[in-house]
Short mmCIF file of C-alpha atoms and ligand atoms in Angstrom, two decimals:
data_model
loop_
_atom_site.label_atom_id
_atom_site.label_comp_id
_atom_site.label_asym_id
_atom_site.label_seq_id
_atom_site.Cartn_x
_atom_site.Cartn_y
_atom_site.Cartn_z
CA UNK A 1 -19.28 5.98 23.26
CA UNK A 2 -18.69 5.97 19.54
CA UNK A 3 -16.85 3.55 17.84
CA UNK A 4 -14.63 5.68 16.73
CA UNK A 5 -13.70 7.54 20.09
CA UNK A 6 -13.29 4.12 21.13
CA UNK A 7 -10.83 3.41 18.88
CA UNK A 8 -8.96 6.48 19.79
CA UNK A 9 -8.79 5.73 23.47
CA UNK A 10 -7.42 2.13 22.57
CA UNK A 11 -4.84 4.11 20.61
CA UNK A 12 -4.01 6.38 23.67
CA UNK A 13 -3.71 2.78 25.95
CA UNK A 14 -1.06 1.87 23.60
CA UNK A 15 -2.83 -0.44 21.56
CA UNK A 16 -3.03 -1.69 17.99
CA UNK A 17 -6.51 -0.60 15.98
CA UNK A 18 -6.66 -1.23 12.49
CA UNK A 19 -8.90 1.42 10.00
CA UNK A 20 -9.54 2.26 6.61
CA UNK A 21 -8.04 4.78 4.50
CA UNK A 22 -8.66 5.67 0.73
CA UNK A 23 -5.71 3.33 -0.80
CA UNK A 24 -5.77 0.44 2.06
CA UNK A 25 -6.13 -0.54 5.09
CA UNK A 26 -3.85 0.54 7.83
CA UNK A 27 -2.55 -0.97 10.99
CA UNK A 28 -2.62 2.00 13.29
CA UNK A 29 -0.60 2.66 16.61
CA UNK A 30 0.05 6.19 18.50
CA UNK A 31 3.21 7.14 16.73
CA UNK A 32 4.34 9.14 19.71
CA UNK A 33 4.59 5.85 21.75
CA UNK A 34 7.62 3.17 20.55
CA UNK A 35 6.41 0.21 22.38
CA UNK A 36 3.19 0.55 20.87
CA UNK A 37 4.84 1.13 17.39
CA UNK A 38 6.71 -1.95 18.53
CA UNK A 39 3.30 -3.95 18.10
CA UNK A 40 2.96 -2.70 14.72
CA UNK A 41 6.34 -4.40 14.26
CA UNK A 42 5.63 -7.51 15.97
CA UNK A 43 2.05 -8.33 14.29
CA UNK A 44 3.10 -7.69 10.68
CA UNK A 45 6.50 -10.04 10.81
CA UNK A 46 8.39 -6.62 9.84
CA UNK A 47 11.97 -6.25 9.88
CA UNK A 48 12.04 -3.30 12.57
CA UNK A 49 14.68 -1.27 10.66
CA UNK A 50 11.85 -0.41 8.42
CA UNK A 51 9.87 2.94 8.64
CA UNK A 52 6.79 3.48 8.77
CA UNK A 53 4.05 6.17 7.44
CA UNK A 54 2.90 8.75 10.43
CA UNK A 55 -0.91 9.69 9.49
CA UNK A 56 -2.02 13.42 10.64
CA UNK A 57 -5.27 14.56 11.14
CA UNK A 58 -4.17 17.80 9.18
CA UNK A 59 -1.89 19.78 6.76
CA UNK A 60 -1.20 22.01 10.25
CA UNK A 61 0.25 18.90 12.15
CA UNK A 62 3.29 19.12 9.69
CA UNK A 63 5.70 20.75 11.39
CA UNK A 64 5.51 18.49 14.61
CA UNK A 65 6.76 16.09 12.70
CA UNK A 66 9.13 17.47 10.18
CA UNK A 67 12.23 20.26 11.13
CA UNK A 68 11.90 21.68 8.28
CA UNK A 69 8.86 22.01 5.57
CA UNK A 70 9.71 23.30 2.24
CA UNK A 71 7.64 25.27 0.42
CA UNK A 72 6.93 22.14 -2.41
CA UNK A 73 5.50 20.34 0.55
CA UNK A 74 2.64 23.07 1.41
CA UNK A 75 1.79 23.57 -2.45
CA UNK A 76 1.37 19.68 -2.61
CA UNK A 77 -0.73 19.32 0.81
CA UNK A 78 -2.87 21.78 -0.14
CA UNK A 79 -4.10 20.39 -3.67
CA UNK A 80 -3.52 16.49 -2.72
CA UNK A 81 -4.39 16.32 1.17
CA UNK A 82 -6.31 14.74 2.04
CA UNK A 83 -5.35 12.24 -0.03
CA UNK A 84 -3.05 8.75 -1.28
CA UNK A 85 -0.06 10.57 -1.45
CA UNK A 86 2.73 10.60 1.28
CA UNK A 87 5.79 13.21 1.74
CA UNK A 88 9.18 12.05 3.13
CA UNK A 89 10.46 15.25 4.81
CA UNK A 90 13.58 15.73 7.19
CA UNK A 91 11.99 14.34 10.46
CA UNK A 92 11.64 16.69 13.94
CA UNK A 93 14.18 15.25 16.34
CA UNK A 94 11.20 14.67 18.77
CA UNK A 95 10.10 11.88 15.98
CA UNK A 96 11.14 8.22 17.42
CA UNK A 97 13.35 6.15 16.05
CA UNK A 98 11.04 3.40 15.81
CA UNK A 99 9.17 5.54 13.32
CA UNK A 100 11.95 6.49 10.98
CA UNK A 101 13.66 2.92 11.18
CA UNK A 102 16.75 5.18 12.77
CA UNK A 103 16.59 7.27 9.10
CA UNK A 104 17.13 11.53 9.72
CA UNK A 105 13.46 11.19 7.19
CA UNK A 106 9.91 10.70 8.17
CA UNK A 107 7.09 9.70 5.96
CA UNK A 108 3.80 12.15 6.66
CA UNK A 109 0.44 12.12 5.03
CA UNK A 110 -3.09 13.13 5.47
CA UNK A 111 -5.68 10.16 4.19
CA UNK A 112 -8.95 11.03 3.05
CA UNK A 113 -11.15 8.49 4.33
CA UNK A 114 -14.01 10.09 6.51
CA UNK A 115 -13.57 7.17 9.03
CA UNK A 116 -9.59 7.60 8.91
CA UNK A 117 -9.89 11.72 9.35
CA UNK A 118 -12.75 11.13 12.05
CA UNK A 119 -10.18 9.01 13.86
CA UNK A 120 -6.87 11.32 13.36
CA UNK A 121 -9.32 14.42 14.57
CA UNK A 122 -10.51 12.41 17.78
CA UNK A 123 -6.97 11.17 18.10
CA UNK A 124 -5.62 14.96 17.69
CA UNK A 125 -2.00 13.25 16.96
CA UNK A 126 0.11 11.05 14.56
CA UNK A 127 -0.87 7.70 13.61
CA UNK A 128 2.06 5.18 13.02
CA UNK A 129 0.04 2.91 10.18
CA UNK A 130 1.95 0.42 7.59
CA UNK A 131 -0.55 -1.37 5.52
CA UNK A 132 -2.67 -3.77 7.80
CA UNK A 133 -1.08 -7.07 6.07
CA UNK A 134 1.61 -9.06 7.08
CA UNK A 135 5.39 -8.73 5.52
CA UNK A 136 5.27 -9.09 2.11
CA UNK A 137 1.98 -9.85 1.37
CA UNK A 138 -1.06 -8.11 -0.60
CA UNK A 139 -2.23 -5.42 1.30
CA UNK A 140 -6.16 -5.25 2.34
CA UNK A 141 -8.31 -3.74 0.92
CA UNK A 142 -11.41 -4.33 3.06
CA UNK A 143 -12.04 -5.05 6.80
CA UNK A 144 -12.48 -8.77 6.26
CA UNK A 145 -8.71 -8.86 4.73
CA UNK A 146 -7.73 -7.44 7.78
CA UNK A 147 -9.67 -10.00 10.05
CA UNK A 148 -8.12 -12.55 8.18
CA UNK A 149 -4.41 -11.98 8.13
CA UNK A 150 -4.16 -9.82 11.88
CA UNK A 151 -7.20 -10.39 13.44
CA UNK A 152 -6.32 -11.86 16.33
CA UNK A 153 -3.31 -9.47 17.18
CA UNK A 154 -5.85 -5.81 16.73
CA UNK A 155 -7.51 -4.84 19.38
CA UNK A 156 -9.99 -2.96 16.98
CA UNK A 157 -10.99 -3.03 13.43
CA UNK A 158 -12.86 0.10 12.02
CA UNK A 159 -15.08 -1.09 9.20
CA UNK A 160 -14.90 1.29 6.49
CA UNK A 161 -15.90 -0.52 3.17
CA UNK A 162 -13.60 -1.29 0.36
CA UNK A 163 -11.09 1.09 -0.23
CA UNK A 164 -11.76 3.33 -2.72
CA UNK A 165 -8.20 3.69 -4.26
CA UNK A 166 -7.19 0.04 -3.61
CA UNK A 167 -3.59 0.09 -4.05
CA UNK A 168 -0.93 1.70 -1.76
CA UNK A 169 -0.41 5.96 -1.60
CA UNK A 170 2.01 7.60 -4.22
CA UNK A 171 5.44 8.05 -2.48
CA UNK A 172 7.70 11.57 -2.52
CA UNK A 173 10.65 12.25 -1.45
CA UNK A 174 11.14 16.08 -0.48
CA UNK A 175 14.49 15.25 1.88
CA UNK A 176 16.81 15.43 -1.17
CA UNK A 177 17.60 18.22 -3.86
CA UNK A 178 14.89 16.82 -5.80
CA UNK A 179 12.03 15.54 -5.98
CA UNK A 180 11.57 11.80 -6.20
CA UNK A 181 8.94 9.42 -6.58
CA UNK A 182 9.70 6.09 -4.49
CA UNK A 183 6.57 4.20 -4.84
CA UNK A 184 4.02 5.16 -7.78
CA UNK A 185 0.89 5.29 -6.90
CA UNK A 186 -2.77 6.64 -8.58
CA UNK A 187 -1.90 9.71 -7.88
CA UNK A 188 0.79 10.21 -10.44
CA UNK A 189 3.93 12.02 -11.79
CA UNK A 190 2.39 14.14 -13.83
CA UNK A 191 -0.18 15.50 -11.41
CA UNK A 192 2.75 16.17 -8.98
CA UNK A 193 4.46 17.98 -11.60
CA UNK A 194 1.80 20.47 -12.44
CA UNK A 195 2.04 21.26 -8.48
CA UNK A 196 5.80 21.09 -8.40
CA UNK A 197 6.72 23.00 -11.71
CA UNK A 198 9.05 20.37 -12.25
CA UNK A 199 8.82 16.47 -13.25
CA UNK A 200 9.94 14.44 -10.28
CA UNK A 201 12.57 11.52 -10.37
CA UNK A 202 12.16 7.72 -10.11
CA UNK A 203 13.00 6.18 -7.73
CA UNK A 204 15.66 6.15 -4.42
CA UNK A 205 18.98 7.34 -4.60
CA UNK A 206 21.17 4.36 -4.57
CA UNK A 207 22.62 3.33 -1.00
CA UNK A 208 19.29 4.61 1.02
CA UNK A 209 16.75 2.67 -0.95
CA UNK A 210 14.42 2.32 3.29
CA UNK A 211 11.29 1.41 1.25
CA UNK A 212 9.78 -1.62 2.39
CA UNK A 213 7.17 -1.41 -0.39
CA UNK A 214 9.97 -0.99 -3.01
CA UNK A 215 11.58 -4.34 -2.38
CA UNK A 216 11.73 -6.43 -5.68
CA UNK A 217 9.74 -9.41 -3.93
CA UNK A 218 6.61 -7.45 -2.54
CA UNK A 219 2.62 -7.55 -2.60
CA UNK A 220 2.82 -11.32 -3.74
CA UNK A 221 -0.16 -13.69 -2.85
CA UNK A 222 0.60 -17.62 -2.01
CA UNK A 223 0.22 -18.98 -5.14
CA UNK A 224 2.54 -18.93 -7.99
CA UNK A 225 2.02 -15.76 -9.65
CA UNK A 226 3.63 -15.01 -13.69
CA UNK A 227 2.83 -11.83 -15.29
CA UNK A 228 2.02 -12.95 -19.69
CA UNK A 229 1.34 -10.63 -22.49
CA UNK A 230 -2.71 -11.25 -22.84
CA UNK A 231 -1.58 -12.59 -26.86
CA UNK A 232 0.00 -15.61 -25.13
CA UNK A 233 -2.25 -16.28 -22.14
CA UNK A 234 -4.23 -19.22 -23.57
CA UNK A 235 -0.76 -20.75 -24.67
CA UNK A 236 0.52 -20.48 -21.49
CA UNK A 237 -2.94 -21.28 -19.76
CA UNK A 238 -3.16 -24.50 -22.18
CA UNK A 239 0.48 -25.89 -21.32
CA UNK A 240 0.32 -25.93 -17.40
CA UNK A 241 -3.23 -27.59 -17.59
CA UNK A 242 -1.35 -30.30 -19.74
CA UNK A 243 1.49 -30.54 -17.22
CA UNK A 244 -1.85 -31.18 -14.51
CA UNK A 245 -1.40 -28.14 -13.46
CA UNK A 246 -4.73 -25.66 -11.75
CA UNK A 247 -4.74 -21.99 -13.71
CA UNK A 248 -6.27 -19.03 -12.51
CA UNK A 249 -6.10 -16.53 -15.02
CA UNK A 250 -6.65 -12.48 -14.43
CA UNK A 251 -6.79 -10.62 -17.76
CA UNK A 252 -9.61 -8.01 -19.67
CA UNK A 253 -10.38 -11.08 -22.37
CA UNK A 254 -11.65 -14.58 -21.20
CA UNK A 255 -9.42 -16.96 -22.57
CA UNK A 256 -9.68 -18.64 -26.34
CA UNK A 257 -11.20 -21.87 -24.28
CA UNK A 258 -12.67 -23.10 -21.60
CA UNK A 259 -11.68 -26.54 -19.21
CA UNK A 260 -12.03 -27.44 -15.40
CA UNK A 261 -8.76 -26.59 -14.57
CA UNK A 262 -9.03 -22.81 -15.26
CA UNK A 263 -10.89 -20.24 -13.57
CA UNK A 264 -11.10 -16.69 -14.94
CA UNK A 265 -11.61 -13.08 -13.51
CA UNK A 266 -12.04 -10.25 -15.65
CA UNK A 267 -9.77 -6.99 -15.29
CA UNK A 268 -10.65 -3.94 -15.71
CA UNK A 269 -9.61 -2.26 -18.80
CA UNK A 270 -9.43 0.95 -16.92
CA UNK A 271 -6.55 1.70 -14.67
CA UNK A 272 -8.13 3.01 -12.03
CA UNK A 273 -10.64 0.29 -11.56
CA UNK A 274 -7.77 -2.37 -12.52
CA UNK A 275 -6.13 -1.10 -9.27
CA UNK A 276 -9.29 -0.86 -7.00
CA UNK A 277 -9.99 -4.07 -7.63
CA UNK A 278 -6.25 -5.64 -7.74
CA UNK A 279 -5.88 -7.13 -4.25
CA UNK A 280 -9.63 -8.23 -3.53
CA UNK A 281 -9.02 -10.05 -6.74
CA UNK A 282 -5.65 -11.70 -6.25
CA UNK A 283 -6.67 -12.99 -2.53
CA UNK A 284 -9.69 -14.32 -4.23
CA UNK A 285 -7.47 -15.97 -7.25
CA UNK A 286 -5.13 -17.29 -4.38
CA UNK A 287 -8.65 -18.98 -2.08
CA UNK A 288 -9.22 -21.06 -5.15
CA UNK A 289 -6.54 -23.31 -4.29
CA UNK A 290 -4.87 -23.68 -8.29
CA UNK A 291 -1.17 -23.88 -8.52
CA UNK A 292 -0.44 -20.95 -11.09
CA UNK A 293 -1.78 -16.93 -11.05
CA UNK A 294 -1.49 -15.85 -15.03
CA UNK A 295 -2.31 -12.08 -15.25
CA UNK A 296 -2.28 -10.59 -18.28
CA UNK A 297 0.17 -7.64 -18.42
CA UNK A 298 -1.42 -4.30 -18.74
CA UNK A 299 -0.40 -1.67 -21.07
CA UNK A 300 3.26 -0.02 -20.64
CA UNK A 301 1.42 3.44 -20.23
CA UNK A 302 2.00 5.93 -17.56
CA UNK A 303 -1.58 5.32 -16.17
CA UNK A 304 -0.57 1.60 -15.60
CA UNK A 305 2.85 2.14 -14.19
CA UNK A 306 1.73 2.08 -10.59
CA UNK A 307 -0.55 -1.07 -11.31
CA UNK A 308 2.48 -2.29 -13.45
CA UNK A 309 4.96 -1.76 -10.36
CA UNK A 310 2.51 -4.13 -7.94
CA UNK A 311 2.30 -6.86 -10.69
CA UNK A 312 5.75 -7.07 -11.08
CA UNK A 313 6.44 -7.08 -7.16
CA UNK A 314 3.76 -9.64 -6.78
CA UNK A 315 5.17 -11.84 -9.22
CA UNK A 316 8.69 -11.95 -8.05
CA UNK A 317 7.30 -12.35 -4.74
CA UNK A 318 6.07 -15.55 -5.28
CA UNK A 319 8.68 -16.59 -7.32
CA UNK A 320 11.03 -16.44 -4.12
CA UNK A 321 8.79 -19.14 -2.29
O1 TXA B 401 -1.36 4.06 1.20
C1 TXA B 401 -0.52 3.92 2.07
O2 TXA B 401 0.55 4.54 2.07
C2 TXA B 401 -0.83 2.91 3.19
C3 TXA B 401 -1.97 3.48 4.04
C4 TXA B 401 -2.27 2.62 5.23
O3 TXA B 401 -1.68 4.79 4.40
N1 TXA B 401 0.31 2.67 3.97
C5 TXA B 401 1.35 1.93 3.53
O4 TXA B 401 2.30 1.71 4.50
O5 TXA B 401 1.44 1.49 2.41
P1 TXA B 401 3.47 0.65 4.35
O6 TXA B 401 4.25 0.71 5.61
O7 TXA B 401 2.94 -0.67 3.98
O8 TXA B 401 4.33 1.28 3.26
C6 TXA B 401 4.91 2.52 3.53
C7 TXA B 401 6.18 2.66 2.80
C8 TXA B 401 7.16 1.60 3.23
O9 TXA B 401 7.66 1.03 2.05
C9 TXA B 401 8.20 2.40 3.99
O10 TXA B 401 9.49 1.84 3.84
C10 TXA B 401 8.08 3.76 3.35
O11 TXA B 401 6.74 3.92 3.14
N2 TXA B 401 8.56 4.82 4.21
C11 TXA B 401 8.04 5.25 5.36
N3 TXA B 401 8.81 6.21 5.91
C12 TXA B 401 9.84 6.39 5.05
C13 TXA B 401 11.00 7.22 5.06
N4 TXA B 401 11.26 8.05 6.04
N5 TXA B 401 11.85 7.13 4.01
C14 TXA B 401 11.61 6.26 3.01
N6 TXA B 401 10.54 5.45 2.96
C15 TXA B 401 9.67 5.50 3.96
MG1 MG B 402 2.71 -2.41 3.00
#
């Protein structure tokens, strides 16, 4: 038996089996079954009120899930599925509540990773799958991250490589009278626009703001993280080493000097390979055991804003502890 057909018969017993996608890793549970969802629930430390994303195998599984599917919704399947980008459509009154988080929505998308399809095909249903980290923390972005944090509460981990996208799928809500990006993502407004005809909104409509992901403290490793402009990093860097203090600095220029208290991983000057990179780099940042994250803030363009949106969650996530 395959690994893989393994993995979908552990699925079908109700249990928990963690596999790659293109943006992270997921935590995957039959999303037909609650008490397995339940699981889900259980090994992240989530709040069960919130919802989670139902993977499909295919564009044709849509309307299982969803009563209605507008026409925006096929135009966008067919030129980003599979793909990081999820639709939240009015859900099928079959969907459970343990999905939705109670919501009249459900969150849908098709990854692209051959390991995640190969699973959805052999699984021929939806797969319930949060990101395989647990509440509030950086989501993984390789199979070892996953061993890490859950590894001892998955009955299975498919070993896909590093994810090729590396930060979570571009959000869109389709359940409203228009379009609305709730979590940015690499996939971004403008390409939905060219698809849609029109640019979408930012962000939830106030009073049904569900989205785990856009909490303000999100994403945030251990340590200490502060977000600098890279002009004042070695100021900053310089003044917490004086106050004793360990640095570990992320930015696309080493700093202006070098000491035993700092350690320093390049960026990327790219955005794309900024946010492949982005989580392997601040788990590694937080394993060196300094007291202070300094990441250098990335430019305030739209290719940054979904990188820009984790680095800001990240860093008032670990202001909060
Ligand atoms: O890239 C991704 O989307 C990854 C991979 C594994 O597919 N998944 C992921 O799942 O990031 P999770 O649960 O960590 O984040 C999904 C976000 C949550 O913030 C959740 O609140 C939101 O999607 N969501 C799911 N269903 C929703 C709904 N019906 N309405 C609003 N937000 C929803
Ligand atoms: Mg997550």
């Amino acid at each position: 038996m395959t690994e893989v057909s393994r993995a979908a018969d552990l699925l079908r017993a109700g249990e928990l089996v963690a596999f790659p996608t293109e943006t992270v890793y997921g935590l995957g549970a039959d999303a037909s079954n609650s008490q397995a969802i339940a699981k889900i629930f259980a090994a992240k430390g989530r709040p069960a009120d919130h919802p989670v994303i139902v993977h499909l195998p295919d564009v044709s599984h849509l309307e299982r899930w969803a009563i209605e599917v507008p026409e925006a919704a096929i135009k966008l399947a067919n030129a980003f599925w599979p793909g990081p980008l999820t639709l939240i459509l009015n859900r099928h009154p079959a969907v459970a509540d343990a999905v939705t988080g109670g919501q009249n929505t459900v969150g849908l998308r098709v990854p692209s990773h051959p390991l995640a399809l190969q699973l959805l095909r052999e699984f021929d249903g939806g797969i319930a799958a949060p990101s395989a980290n647990r509440f509030g923390r950086v989501s993984p972005t390789t199979a070892a991250h996953v061993r890490e944090e859950l590894g001892n509460s998955v009955s299975m981990i498919l070993d896909g490589g590093p994810c090729a996208v590396g930060i979570e799928s571009t959000i869109l809500d389709l359940s409203g009278v228009e379009p609305r990006i709730l979590r940015p993502g690499m996939l971004d407004a403008s390409a939905l626009a060219g698809v849609l005809g029109v640019a979408p909104a930012f962000g939830g409509v106030q009073g049904q703001p569900r989205v785990s992901g856009s909490l303000e403290a999100h994403y945030a490793p251990t340590t200490p993280l502060q977000l600098v402009s890279a002009a004042d990093i070695a100021e900053t860097a310089h003044k917490a080493i004086q106050a004793n203090r360990r640095i570990a600095v992320l930015a696309m220029q080493p700093p202006a000097f070098s000491h035993d208290k700092l350690v320093w991983r390049a960026a990327s000057a790219n955005a794309a390979a900024f946010a492949h990179d982005l989580y392997a780099r601040l788990r590694e940042l937080d394993a060196t055991g300094c007291d202070l994250i300094l990441v250098a803030n990335p430019p305030a363009t739209e290719p940054w804003r979904a990188v820009v949106d984790r680095l800001r969650r990240a860093a008032a996530g670990s202001n909060r502890q």
